[in-house]
Short mmCIF file of C-alpha atoms and ligand atoms in Angstrom, two decimals:
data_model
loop_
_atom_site.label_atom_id
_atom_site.label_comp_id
_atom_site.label_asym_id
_atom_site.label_seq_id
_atom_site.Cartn_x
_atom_site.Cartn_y
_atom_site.Cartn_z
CA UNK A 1 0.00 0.00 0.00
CA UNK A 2 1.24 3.47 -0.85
CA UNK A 3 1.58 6.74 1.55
CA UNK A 4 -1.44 8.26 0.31
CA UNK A 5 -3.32 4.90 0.45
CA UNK A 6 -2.23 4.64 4.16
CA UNK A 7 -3.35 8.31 4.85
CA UNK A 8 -6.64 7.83 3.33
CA UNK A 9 -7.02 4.19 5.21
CA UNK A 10 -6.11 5.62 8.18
CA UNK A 11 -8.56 8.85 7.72
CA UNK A 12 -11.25 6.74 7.29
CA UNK A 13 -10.93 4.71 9.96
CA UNK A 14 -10.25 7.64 12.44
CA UNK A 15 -13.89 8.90 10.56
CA UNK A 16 -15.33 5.60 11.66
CA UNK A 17 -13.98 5.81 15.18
CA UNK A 18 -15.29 9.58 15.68
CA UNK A 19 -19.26 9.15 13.98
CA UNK A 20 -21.37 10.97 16.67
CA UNK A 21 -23.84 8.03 16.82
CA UNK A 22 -20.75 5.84 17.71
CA UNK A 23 -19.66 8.29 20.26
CA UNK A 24 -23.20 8.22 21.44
CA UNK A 25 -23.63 4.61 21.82
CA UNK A 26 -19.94 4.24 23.60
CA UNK A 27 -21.32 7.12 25.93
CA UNK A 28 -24.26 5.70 26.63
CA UNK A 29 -23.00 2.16 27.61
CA UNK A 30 -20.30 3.81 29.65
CA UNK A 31 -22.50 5.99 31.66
CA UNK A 32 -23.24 3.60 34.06
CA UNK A 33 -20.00 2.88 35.79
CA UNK A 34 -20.11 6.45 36.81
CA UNK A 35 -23.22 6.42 38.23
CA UNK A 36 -22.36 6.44 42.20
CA UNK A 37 -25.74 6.47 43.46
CA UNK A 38 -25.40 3.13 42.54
CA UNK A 39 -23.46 1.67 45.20
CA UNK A 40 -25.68 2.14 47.65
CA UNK A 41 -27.67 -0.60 46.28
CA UNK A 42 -24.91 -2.45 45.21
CA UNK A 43 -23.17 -3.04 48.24
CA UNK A 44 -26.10 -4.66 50.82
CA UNK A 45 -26.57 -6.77 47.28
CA UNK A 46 -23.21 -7.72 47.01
CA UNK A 47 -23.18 -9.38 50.99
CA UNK A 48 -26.38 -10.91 50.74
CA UNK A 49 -24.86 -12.83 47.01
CA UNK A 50 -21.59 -12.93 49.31
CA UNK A 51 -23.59 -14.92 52.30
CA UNK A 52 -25.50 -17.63 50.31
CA UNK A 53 -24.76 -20.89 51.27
CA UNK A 54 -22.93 -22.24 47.67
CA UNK A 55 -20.27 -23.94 49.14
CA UNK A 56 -18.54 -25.66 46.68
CA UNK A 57 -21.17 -24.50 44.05
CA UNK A 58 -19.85 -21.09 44.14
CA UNK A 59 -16.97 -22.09 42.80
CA UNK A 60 -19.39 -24.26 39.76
CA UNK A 61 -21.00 -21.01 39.18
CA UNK A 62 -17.49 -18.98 38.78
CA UNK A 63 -16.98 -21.64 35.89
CA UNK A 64 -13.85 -22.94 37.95
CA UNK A 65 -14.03 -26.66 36.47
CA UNK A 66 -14.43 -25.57 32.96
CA UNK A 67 -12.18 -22.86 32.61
CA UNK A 68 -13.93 -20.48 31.84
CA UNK A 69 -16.58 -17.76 32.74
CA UNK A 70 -20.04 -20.03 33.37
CA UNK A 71 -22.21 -16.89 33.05
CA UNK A 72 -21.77 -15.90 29.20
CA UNK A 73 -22.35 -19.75 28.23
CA UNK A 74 -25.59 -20.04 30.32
CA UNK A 75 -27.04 -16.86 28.97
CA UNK A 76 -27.10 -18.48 25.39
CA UNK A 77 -29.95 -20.70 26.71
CA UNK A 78 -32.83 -17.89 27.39
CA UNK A 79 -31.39 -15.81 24.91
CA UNK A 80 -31.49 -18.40 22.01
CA UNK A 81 -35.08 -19.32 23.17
CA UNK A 82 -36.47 -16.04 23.25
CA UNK A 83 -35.02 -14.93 19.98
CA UNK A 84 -36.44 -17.56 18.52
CA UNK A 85 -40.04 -17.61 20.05
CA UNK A 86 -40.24 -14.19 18.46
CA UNK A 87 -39.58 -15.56 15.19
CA UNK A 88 -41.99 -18.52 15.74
CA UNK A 89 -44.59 -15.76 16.85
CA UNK A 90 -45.15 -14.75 13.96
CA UNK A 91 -44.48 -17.97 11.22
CA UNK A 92 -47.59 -19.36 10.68
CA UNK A 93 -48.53 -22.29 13.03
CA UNK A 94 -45.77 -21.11 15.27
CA UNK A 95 -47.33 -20.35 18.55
CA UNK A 96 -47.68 -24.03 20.13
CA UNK A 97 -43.50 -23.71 19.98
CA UNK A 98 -43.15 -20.03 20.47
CA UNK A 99 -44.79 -20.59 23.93
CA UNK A 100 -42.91 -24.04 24.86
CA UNK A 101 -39.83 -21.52 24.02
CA UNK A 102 -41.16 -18.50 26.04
CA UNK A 103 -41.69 -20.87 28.99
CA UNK A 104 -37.94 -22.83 28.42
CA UNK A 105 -36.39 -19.41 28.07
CA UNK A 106 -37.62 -18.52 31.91
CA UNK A 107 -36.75 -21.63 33.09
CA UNK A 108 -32.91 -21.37 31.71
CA UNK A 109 -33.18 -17.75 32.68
CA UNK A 110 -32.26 -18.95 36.89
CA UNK A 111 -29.37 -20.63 36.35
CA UNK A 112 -27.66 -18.11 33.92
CA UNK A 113 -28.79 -15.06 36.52
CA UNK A 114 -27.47 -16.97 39.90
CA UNK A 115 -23.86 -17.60 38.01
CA UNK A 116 -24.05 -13.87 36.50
CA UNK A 117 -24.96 -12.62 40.59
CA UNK A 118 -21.74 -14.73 42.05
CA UNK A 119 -19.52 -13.30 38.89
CA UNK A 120 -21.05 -9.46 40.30
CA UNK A 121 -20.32 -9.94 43.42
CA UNK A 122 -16.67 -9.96 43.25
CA UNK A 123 -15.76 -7.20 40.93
CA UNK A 124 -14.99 -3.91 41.63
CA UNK A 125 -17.65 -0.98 42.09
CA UNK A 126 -17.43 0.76 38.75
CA UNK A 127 -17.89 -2.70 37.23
CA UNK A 128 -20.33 -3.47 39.63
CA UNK A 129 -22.51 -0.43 38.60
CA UNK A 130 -22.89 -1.60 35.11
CA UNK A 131 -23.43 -5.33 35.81
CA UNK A 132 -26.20 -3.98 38.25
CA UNK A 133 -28.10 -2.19 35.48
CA UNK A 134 -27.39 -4.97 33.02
CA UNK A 135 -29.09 -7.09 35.86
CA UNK A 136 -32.10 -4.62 35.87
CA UNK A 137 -32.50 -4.75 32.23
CA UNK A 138 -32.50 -8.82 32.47
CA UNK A 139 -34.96 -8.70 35.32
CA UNK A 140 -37.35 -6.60 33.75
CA UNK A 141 -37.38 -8.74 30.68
CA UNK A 142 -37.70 -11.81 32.81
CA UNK A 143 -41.01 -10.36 34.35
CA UNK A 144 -41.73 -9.46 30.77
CA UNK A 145 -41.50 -13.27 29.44
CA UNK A 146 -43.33 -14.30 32.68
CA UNK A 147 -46.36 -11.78 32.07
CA UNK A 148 -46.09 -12.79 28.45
CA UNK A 149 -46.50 -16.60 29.23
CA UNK A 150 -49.08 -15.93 31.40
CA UNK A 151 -50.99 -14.00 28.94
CA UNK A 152 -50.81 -16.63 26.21
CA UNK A 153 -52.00 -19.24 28.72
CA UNK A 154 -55.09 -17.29 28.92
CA UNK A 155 -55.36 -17.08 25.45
CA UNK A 156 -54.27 -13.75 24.77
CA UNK A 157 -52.05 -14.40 22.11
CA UNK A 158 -51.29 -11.00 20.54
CA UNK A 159 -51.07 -9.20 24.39
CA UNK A 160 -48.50 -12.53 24.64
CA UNK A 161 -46.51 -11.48 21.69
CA UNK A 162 -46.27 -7.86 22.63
CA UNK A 163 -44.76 -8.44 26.03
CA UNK A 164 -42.50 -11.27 24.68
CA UNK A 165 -41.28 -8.51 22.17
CA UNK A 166 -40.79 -5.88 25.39
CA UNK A 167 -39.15 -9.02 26.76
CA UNK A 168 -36.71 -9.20 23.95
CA UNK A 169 -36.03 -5.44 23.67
CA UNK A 170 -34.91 -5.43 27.64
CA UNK A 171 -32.92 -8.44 27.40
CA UNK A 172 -30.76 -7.11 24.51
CA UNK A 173 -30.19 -3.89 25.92
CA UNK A 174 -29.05 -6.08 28.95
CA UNK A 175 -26.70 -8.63 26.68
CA UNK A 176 -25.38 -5.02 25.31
CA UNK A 177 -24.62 -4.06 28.04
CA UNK A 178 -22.93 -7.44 29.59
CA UNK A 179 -20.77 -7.71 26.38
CA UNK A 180 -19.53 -3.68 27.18
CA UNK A 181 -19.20 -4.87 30.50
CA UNK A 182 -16.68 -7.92 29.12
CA UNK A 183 -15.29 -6.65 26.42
CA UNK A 184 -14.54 -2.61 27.33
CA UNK A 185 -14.80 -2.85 31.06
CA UNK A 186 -12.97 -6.47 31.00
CA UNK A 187 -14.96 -7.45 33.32
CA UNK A 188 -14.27 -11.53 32.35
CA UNK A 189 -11.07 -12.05 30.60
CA UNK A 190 -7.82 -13.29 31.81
CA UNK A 191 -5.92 -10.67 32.48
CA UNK A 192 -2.65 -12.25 32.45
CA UNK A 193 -3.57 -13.51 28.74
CA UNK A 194 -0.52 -11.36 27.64
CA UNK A 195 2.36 -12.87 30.23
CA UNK A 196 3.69 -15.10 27.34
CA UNK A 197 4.82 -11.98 25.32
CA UNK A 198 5.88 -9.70 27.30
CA UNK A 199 7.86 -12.47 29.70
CA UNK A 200 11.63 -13.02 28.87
CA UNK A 201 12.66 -15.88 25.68
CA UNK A 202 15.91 -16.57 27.92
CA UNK A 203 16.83 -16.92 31.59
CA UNK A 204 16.59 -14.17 33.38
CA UNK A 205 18.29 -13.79 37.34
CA UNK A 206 15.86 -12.95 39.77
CA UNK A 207 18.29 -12.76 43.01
CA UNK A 208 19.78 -14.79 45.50
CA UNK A 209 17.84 -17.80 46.44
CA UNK A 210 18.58 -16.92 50.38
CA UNK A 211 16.55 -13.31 49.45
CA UNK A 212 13.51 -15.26 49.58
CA UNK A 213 12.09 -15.53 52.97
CA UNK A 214 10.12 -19.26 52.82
CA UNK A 215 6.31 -18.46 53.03
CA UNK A 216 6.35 -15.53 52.04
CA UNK A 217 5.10 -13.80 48.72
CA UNK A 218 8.27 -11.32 47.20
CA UNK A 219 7.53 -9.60 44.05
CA UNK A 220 10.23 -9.06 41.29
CA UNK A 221 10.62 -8.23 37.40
CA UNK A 222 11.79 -10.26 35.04
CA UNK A 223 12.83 -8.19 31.64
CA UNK A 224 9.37 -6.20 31.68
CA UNK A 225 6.87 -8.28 33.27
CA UNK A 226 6.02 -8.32 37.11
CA UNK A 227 6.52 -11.61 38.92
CA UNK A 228 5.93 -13.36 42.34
CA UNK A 229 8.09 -15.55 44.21
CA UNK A 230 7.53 -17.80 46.78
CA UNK A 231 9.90 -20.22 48.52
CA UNK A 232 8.52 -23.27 49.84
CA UNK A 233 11.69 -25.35 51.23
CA UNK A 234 14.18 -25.51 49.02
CA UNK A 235 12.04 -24.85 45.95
CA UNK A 236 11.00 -21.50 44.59
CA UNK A 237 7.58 -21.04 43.11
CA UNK A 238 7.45 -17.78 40.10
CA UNK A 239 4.19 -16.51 39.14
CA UNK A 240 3.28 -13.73 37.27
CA UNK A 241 2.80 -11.31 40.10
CA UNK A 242 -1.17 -9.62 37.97
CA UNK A 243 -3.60 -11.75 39.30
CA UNK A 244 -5.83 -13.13 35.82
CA UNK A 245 -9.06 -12.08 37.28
CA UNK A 246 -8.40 -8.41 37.41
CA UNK A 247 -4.82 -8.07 37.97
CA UNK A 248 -5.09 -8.35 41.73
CA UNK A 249 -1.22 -7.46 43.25
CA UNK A 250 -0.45 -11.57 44.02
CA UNK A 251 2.86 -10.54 45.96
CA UNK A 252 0.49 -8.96 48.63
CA UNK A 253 -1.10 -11.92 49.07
CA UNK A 254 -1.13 -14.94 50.89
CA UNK A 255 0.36 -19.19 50.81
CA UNK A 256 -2.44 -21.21 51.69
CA UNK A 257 -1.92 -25.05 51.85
CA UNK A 258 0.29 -24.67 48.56
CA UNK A 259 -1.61 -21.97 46.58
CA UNK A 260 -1.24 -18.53 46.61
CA UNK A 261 -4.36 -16.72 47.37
CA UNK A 262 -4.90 -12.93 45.38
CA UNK A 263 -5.65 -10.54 48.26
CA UNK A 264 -8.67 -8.65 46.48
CA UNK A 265 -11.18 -11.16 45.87
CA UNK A 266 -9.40 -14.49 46.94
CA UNK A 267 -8.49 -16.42 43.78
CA UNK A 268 -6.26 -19.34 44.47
CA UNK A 269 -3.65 -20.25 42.33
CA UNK A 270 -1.63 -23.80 42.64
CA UNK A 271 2.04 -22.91 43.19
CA UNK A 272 3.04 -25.71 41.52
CA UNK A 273 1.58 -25.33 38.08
CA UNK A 274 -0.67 -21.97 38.33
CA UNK A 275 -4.00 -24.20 38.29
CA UNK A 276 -6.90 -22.27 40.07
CA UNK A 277 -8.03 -23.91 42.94
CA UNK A 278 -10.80 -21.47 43.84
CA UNK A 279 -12.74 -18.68 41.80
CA UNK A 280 -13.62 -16.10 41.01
CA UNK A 281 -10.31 -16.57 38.67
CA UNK A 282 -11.02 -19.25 36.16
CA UNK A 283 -8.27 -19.23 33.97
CA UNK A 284 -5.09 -20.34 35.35
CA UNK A 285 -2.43 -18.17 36.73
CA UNK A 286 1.11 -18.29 34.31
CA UNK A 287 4.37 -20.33 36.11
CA UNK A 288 7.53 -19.84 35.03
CA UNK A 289 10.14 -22.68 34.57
CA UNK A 290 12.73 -21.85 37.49
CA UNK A 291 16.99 -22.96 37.99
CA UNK A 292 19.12 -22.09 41.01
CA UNK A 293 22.72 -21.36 39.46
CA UNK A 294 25.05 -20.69 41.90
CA UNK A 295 22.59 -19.57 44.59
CA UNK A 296 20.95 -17.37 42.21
CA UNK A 297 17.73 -17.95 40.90
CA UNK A 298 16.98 -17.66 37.28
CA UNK A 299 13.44 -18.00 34.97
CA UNK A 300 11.80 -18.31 31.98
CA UNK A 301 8.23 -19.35 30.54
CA UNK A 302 8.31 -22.84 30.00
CA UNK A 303 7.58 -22.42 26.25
CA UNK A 304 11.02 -21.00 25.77
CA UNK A 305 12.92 -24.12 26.00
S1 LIG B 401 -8.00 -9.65 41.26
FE1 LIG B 401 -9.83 -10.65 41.74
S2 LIG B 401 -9.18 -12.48 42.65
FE2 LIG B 401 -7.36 -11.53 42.08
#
């Protein structure tokens, strides 16, 4: 591509980026991490989700055992139903299914909600702001569907349609407004997704082994990236020091029966191989590959050798 084909590219994509009803939309999906009032609600919410009993389903609803966030895979279920009982609404000898789909939608609609609530509870407040609207938008289309159902089981089929349309207009501004919340506010994705290029191709010295008190989290840099060391015996443990739920400082936290434990919302990460052993983290925490040479410890991802 020539000069002036690169100037023209790149003033049309700076026109694309600066469209007022672009600016508009990115204003309006922003606005509600700044609205303070906000946490007044949020934070009486965010004990009682804290305080239900889950136990070990708390950890199920982070999405711990798969990997990855539970919340955005359970939402496909009411969403997908919906959409399509609005479609069915109105194909010809399409309501016997639009309603089955109206009524599976609510049902699906718990689960996603309860493992979107645990996900809330543990963010921080800006975040928390927007996932609480995004919340209202979902309830209010959940009452929607549920006064929609009800209507076509009394045989008020177009009264039905019209709410289940309401429905669907409050659950997409509420799916807008989760995917803003993911994808601008990152309120879901590992955060320590970039640790394998920034972090040093060779060995790099990190100290004296005998700088490392045992037990204790230290926090050093290796080239340009931010690591945590822990010494357990004569081993050393090297993490990278940003937490992947939402970069949580891991050298300011804690060793807890071999996993180190983030000190903002209490992921625990395996020392041993970075595996998370409790949420809200799901995606596992980056080790580095350690040597002691001459009583200085050296590391590298494992992927460099
Ligand atoms: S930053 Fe949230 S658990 Fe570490």
């Amino acid at each position: 591509m020539n000069t002036s084909a690169l100037h023209t590219s790149a003033l049309h994509t700076s026109a694309l980026h600066t469209r007022p009803w672009s600016r508009r939309l990115r204003g309006l999906l922003d606005a509600p991490a700044h609205w303070q009032f906000l946490d007044t609600p949020a934070e009486p919410l965010s004990d009682a989700v804290e305080a239900l009993p889950l136990g070990p389903y708390r950890d199920a609803l982070h999405g711990v055992w798969l990997g990855h966030p539970l919340h955005p895979a359970l939402v496909q279920l009411p969403l997908g139903c919906w959409t399509s009982a609005g479609l069915l609404d109105f194909a010809p000898g399409g309501e016997r299914s639009a309603d089955t789909l109206v009524a599976a939608g609510l049902l699906t609609a718990g689960p996603a909600a309860l493992a979107g609530w645990v996900d809330w509870a543990r963010l921080d407040p800006p975040r928390k702001r927007t996932g609480l609207v995004h919340a209202l938008a979902n309830t209010t289309g959940v009452l929607l569907y549920a006064g929609s159902l009800l209507a076509r089981s009394r045989g008020r089929r177009a009264g039905g349609r019209l709410l289940g349309l309401a429905g669907l207009t409050a659950v997409s501004a509420g799916a807008a407004l989760g995917g803003h919340l993911t994808y601008r506010l990152a309120a879901g994705p590992d955060r320590a997704a970039a640790v394998p290029r920034l972090a040093p191709t060779d060995w790099v010295g990190l100290g004296p082994v005998d700088d490392f008190p045992p037990g204790q989290p230290v926090r050093r840099t290796a080239g340009e990236l931010s690591v945590v060391v822990v010494r357990t015996g004569e081993r050393c443990h090297v993490l990278a020091e940003r937490c992947a739920h939402l970069s949580g400082p891991l050298s300011e936290g804690t060793v807890v029966d071999g996993c180190l434990r983030c000190p903002w919302h209490g992921s625990e990460y395996r020392l041993r191989d970075g595996e998370v052993t409790h949420g809200p983290a799901t995606a596992p925490q980056p080790v580095f590959e350690t040597r002691v040479l001459s009583g200085h410890l050296e590391v590298r991802l494992p992927e460099a050798g």
